[in-house]
mmCIF file of C-alpha atoms in Angstrom:
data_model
loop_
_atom_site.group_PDB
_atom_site.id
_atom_site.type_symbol
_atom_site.label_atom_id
_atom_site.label_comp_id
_atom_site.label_asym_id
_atom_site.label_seq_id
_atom_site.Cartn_x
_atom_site.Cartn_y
_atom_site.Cartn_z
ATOM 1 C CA UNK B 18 8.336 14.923 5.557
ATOM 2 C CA UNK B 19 5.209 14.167 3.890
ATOM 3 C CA UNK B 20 1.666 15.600 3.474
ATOM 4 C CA UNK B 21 -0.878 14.025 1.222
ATOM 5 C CA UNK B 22 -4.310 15.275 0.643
ATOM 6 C CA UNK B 23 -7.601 13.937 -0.943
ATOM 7 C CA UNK B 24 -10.901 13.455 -0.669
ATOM 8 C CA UNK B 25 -12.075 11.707 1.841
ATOM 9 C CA UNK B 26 -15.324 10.372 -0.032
ATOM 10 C CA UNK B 27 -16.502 11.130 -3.465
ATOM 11 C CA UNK B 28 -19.598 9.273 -5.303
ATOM 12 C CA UNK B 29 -20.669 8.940 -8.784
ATOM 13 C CA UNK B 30 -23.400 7.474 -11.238
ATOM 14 C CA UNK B 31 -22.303 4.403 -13.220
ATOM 15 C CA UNK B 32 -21.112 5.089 -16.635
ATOM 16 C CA UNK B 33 -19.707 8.405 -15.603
ATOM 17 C CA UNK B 34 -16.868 9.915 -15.135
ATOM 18 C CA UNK B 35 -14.751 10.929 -12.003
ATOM 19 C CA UNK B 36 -11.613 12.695 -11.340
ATOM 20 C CA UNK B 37 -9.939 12.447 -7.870
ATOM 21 C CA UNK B 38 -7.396 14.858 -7.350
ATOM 22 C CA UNK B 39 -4.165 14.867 -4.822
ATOM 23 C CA UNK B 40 -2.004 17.617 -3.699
ATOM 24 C CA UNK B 41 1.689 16.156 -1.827
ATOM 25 C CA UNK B 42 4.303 17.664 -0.479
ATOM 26 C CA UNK B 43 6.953 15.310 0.028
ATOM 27 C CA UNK B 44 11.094 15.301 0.634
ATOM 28 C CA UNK B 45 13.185 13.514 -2.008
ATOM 29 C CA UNK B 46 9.935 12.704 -4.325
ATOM 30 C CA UNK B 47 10.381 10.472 -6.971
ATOM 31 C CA UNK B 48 7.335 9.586 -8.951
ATOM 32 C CA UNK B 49 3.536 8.945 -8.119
ATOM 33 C CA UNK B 50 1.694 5.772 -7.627
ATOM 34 C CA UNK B 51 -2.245 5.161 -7.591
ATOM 35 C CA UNK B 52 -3.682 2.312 -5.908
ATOM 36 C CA UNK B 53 -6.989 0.916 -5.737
ATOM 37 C CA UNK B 54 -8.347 -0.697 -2.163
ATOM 38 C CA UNK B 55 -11.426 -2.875 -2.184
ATOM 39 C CA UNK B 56 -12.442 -3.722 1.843
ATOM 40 C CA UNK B 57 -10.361 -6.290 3.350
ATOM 41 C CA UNK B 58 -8.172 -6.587 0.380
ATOM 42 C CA UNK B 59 -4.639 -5.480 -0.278
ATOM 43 C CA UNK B 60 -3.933 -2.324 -2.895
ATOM 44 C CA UNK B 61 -3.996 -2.895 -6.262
ATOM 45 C CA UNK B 62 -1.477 -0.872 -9.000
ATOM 46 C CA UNK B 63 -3.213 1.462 -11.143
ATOM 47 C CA UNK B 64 -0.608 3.557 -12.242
ATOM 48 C CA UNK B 65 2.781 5.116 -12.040
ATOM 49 C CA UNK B 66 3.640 8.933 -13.247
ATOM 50 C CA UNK B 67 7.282 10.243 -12.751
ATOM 51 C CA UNK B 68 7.309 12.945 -15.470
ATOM 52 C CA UNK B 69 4.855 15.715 -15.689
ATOM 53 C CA UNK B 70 1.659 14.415 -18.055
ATOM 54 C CA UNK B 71 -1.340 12.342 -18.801
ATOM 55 C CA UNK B 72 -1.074 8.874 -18.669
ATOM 56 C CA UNK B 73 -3.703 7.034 -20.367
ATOM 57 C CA UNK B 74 -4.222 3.050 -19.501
ATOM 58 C CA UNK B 75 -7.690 2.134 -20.832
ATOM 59 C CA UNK B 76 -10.737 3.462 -18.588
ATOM 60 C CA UNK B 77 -8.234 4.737 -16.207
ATOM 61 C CA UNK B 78 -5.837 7.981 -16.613
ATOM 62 C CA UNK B 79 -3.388 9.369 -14.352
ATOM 63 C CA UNK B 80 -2.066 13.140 -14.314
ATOM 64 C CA UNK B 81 0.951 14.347 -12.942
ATOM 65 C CA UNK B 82 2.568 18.330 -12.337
ATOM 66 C CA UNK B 83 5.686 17.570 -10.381
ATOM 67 C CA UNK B 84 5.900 21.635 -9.791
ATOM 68 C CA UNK B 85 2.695 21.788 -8.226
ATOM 69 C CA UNK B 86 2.851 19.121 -5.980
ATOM 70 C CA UNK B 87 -0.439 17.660 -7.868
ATOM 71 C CA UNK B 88 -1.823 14.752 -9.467
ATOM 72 C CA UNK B 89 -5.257 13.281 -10.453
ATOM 73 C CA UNK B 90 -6.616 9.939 -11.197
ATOM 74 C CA UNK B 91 -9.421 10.141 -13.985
ATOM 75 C CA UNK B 92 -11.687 7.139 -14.297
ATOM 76 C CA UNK B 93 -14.327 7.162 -17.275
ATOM 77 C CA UNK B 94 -17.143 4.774 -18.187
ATOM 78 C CA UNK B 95 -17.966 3.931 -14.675
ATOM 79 C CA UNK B 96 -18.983 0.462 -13.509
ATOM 80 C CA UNK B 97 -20.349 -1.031 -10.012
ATOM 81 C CA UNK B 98 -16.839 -2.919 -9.617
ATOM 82 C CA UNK B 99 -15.194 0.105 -9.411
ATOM 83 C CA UNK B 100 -16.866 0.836 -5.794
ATOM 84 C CA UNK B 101 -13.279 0.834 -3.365
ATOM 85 C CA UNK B 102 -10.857 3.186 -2.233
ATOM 86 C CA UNK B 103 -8.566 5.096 -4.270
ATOM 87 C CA UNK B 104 -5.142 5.702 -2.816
ATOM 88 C CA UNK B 105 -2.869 8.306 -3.692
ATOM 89 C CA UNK B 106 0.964 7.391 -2.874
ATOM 90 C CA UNK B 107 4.280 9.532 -3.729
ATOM 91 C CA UNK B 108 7.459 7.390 -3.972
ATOM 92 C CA UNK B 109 10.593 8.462 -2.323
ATOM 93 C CA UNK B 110 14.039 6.232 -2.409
ATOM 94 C CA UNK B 111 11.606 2.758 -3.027
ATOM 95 C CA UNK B 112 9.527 3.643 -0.223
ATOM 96 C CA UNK B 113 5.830 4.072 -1.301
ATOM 97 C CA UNK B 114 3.735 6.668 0.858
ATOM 98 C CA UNK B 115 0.077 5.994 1.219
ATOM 99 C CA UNK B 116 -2.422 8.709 1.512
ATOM 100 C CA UNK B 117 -6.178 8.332 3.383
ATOM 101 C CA UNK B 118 -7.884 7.703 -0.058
ATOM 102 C CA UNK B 119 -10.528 8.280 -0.967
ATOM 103 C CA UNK B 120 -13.627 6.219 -1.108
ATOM 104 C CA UNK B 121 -15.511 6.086 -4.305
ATOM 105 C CA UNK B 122 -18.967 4.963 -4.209
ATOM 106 C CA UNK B 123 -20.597 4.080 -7.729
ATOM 107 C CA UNK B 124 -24.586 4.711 -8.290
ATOM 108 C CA UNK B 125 -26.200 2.331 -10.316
ATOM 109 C CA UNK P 23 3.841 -13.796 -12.465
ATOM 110 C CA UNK P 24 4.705 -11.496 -9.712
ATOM 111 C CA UNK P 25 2.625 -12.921 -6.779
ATOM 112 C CA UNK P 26 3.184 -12.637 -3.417
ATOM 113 C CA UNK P 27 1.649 -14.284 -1.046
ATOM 114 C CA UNK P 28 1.386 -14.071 2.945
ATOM 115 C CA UNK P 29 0.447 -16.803 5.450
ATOM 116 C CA UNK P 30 -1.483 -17.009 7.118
ATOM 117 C CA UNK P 31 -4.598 -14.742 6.242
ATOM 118 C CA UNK P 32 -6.004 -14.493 9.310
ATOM 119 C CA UNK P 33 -5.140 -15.555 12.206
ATOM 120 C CA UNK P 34 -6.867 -15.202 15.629
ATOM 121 C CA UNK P 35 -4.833 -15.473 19.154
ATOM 122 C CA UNK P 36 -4.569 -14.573 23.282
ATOM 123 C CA UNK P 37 -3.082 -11.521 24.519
ATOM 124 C CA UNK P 38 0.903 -12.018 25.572
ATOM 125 C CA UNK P 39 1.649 -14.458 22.698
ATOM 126 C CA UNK P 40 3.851 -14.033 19.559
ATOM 127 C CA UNK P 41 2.443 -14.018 15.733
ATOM 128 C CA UNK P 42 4.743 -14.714 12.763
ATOM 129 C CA UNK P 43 3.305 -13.793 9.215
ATOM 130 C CA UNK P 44 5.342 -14.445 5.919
ATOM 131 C CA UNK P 45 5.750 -13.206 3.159
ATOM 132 C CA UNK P 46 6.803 -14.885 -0.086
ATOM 133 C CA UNK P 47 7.481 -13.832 -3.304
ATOM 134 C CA UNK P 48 6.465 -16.730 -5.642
ATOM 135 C CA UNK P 49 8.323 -16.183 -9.284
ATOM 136 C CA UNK P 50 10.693 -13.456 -8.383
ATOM 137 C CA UNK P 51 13.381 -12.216 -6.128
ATOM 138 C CA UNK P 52 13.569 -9.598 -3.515
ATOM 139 C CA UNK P 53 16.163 -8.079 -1.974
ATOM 140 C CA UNK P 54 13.913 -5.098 -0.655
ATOM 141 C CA UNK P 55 10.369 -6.299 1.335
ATOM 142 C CA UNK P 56 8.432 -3.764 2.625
ATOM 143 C CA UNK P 57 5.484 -4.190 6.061
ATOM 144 C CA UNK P 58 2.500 -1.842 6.472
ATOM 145 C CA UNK P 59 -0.107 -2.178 8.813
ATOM 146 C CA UNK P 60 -3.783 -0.546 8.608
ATOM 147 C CA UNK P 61 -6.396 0.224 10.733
ATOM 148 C CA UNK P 62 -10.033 0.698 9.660
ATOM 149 C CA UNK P 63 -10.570 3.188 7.466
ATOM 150 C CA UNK P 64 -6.836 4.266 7.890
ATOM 151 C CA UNK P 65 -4.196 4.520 4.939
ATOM 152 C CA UNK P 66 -1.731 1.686 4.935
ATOM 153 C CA UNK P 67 1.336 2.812 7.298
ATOM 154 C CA UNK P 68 4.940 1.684 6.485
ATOM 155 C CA UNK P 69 6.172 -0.134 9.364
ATOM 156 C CA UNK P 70 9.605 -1.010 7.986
ATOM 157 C CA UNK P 71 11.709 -1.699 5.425
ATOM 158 C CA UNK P 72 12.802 -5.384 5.093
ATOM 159 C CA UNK P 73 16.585 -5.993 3.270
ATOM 160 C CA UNK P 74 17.587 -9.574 2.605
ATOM 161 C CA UNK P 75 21.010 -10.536 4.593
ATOM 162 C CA UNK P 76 20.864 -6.714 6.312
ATOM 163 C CA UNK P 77 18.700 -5.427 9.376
ATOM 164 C CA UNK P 78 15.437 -4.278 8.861
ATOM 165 C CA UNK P 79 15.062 -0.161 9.235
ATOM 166 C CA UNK P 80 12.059 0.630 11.175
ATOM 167 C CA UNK P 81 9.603 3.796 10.370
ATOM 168 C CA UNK P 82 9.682 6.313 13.107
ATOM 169 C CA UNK P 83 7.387 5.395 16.076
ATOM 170 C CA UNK P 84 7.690 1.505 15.572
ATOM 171 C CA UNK P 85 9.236 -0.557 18.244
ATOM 172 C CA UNK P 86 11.720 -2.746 16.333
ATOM 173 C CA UNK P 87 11.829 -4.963 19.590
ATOM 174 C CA UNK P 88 8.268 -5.450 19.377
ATOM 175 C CA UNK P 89 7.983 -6.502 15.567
ATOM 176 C CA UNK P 90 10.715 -8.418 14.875
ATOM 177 C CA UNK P 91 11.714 -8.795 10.770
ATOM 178 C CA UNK P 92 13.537 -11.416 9.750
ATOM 179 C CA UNK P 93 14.328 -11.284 5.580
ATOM 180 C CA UNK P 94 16.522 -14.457 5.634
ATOM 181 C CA UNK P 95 16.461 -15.160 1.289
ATOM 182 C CA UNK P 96 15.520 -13.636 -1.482
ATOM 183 C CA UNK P 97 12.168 -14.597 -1.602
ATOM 184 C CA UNK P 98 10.869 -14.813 2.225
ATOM 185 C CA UNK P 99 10.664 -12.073 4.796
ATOM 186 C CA UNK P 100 8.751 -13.041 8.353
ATOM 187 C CA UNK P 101 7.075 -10.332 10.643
ATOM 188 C CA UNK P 102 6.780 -11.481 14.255
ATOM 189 C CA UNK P 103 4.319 -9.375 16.694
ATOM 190 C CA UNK P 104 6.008 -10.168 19.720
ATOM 191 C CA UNK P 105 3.957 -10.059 22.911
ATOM 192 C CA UNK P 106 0.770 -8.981 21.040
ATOM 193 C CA UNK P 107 -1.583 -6.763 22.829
ATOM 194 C CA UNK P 108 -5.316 -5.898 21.519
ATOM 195 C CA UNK P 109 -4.095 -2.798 20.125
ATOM 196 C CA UNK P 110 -1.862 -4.509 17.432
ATOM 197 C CA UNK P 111 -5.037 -6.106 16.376
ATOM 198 C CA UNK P 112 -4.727 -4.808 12.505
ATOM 199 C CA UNK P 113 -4.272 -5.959 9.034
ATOM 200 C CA UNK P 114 -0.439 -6.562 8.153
ATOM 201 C CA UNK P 115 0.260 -5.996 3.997
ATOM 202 C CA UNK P 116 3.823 -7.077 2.701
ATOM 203 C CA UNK P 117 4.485 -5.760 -0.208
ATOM 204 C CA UNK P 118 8.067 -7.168 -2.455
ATOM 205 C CA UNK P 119 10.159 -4.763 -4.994
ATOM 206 C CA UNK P 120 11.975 -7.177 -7.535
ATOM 207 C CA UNK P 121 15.745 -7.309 -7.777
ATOM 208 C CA UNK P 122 15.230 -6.713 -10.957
ATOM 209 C CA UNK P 123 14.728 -2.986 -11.356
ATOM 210 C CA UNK P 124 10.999 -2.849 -11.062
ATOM 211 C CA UNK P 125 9.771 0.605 -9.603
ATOM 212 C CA UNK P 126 6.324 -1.638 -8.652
ATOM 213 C CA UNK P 127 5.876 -3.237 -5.349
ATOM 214 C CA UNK P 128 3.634 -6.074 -5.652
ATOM 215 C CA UNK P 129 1.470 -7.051 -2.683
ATOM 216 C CA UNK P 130 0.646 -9.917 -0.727
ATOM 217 C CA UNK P 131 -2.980 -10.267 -0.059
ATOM 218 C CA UNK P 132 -2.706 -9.327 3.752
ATOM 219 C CA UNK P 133 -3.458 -10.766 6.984
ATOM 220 C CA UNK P 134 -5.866 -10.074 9.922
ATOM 221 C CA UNK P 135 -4.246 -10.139 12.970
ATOM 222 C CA UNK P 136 -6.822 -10.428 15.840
ATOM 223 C CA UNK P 137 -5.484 -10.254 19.714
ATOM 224 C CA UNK P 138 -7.767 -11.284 22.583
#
């Protein structure tokens, strides 16, 4: 089975920083996905983590501890656009599994 | 490159009446298409699993003679509501893994289903 928690709601001050965390438990796990959601709109990729480690990809950093069942997505220098939901999704045998996410609001 | 796309975006219609959506994958092939659905403020939800020239496998809980899949080449799948009722009023996401090797799913844009 699966179990996937985050936040449901976190909010920040543009030009900050943020870190989101997720805890899974899933069966036959093969790596970890982030997503971003605006409203209305389908996910976007962020980033993909299937060994333990930081992966860096510009203002946007993704942390994985296959052990611990955790993983966070850091995003630095804020901006307004980056208002939407953040979606946490373990991978197992192609299938992608979505979490609630968690919805990031930015402050000017 | 990598684009998927769905028709059509929205689309509006009476209780008791069938819905197909597509879902195409414009520069690349697919022989795996996945469907979510998602309700407000819910997570996406895998419906099923959508393999070209196979039967589709259906997530636990979802009638597979309600929402019929149909993944008849490489680079369509169709989703039919059959019988739609106001409760299957949702947003319906494909999503397309390339033949290729790709561990990333790329997304079609979505469409709103809304049932009278």
């Amino acid at each position: 089975g699966q179990n996937i928690d985050q936040p449901t709601e976190m909010t920040a001050t543009e030009g900050a920083i943020v870190q989101i965390n997720c805890t899974y438990q899933t069966s036959g796990f093969n790596g970890l996905f982030w997503y971003q959601q605006h409203a209305g709109e389908a996910p976007t990729f962020l980033s993909y983590n299937v060994l333990d480690g930081l992966e860096e990809k510009g203002r946007f950093s993704s942390f994985l501890s296959r052990s611990k069942g955790y993983s966070y997505l850091l995003l630095k220098e804020l901006q307004m656009k980056d208002s939407a939901s953040y979606l946490c999704a373990p991978s197992r045998d192609d299938k992608i599994i979505f979490g609630k996410g968690t919805r990031l609001h930015i402050l000017p | 490159g990598a684009v998927v796309s769905q028709h059509p975006s929205w689309v509006i219609c009476k209780s008791g009446t069938s819905v197909k959506i597509e879902c195409r994958s414009l520069d690349f092939q697919a022989t795996t298409m996945f469907w979510y659905r998602q309700f407000p403020k819910q997570s996406l939800m895998l419906m099923a699993t959508s393999n070209e020239g196979s039967k589709a496998t259906y997530e636990q809980g979802v009638e597979k003679d309600k929402f019929l899949i149909n993944h008849a080449s490489l680079t369509l799948s169709t989703l039919t509501v059959t019988s739609a009722h106001p409760e299957d009023s949702s947003f319906y996401i494909c999503s397309a893994l390339p033949t290729s090797g790709s561990y990333e799913q790329f997304f079609g844009p979505g469409t709103r289903l809304t049932v009278l």
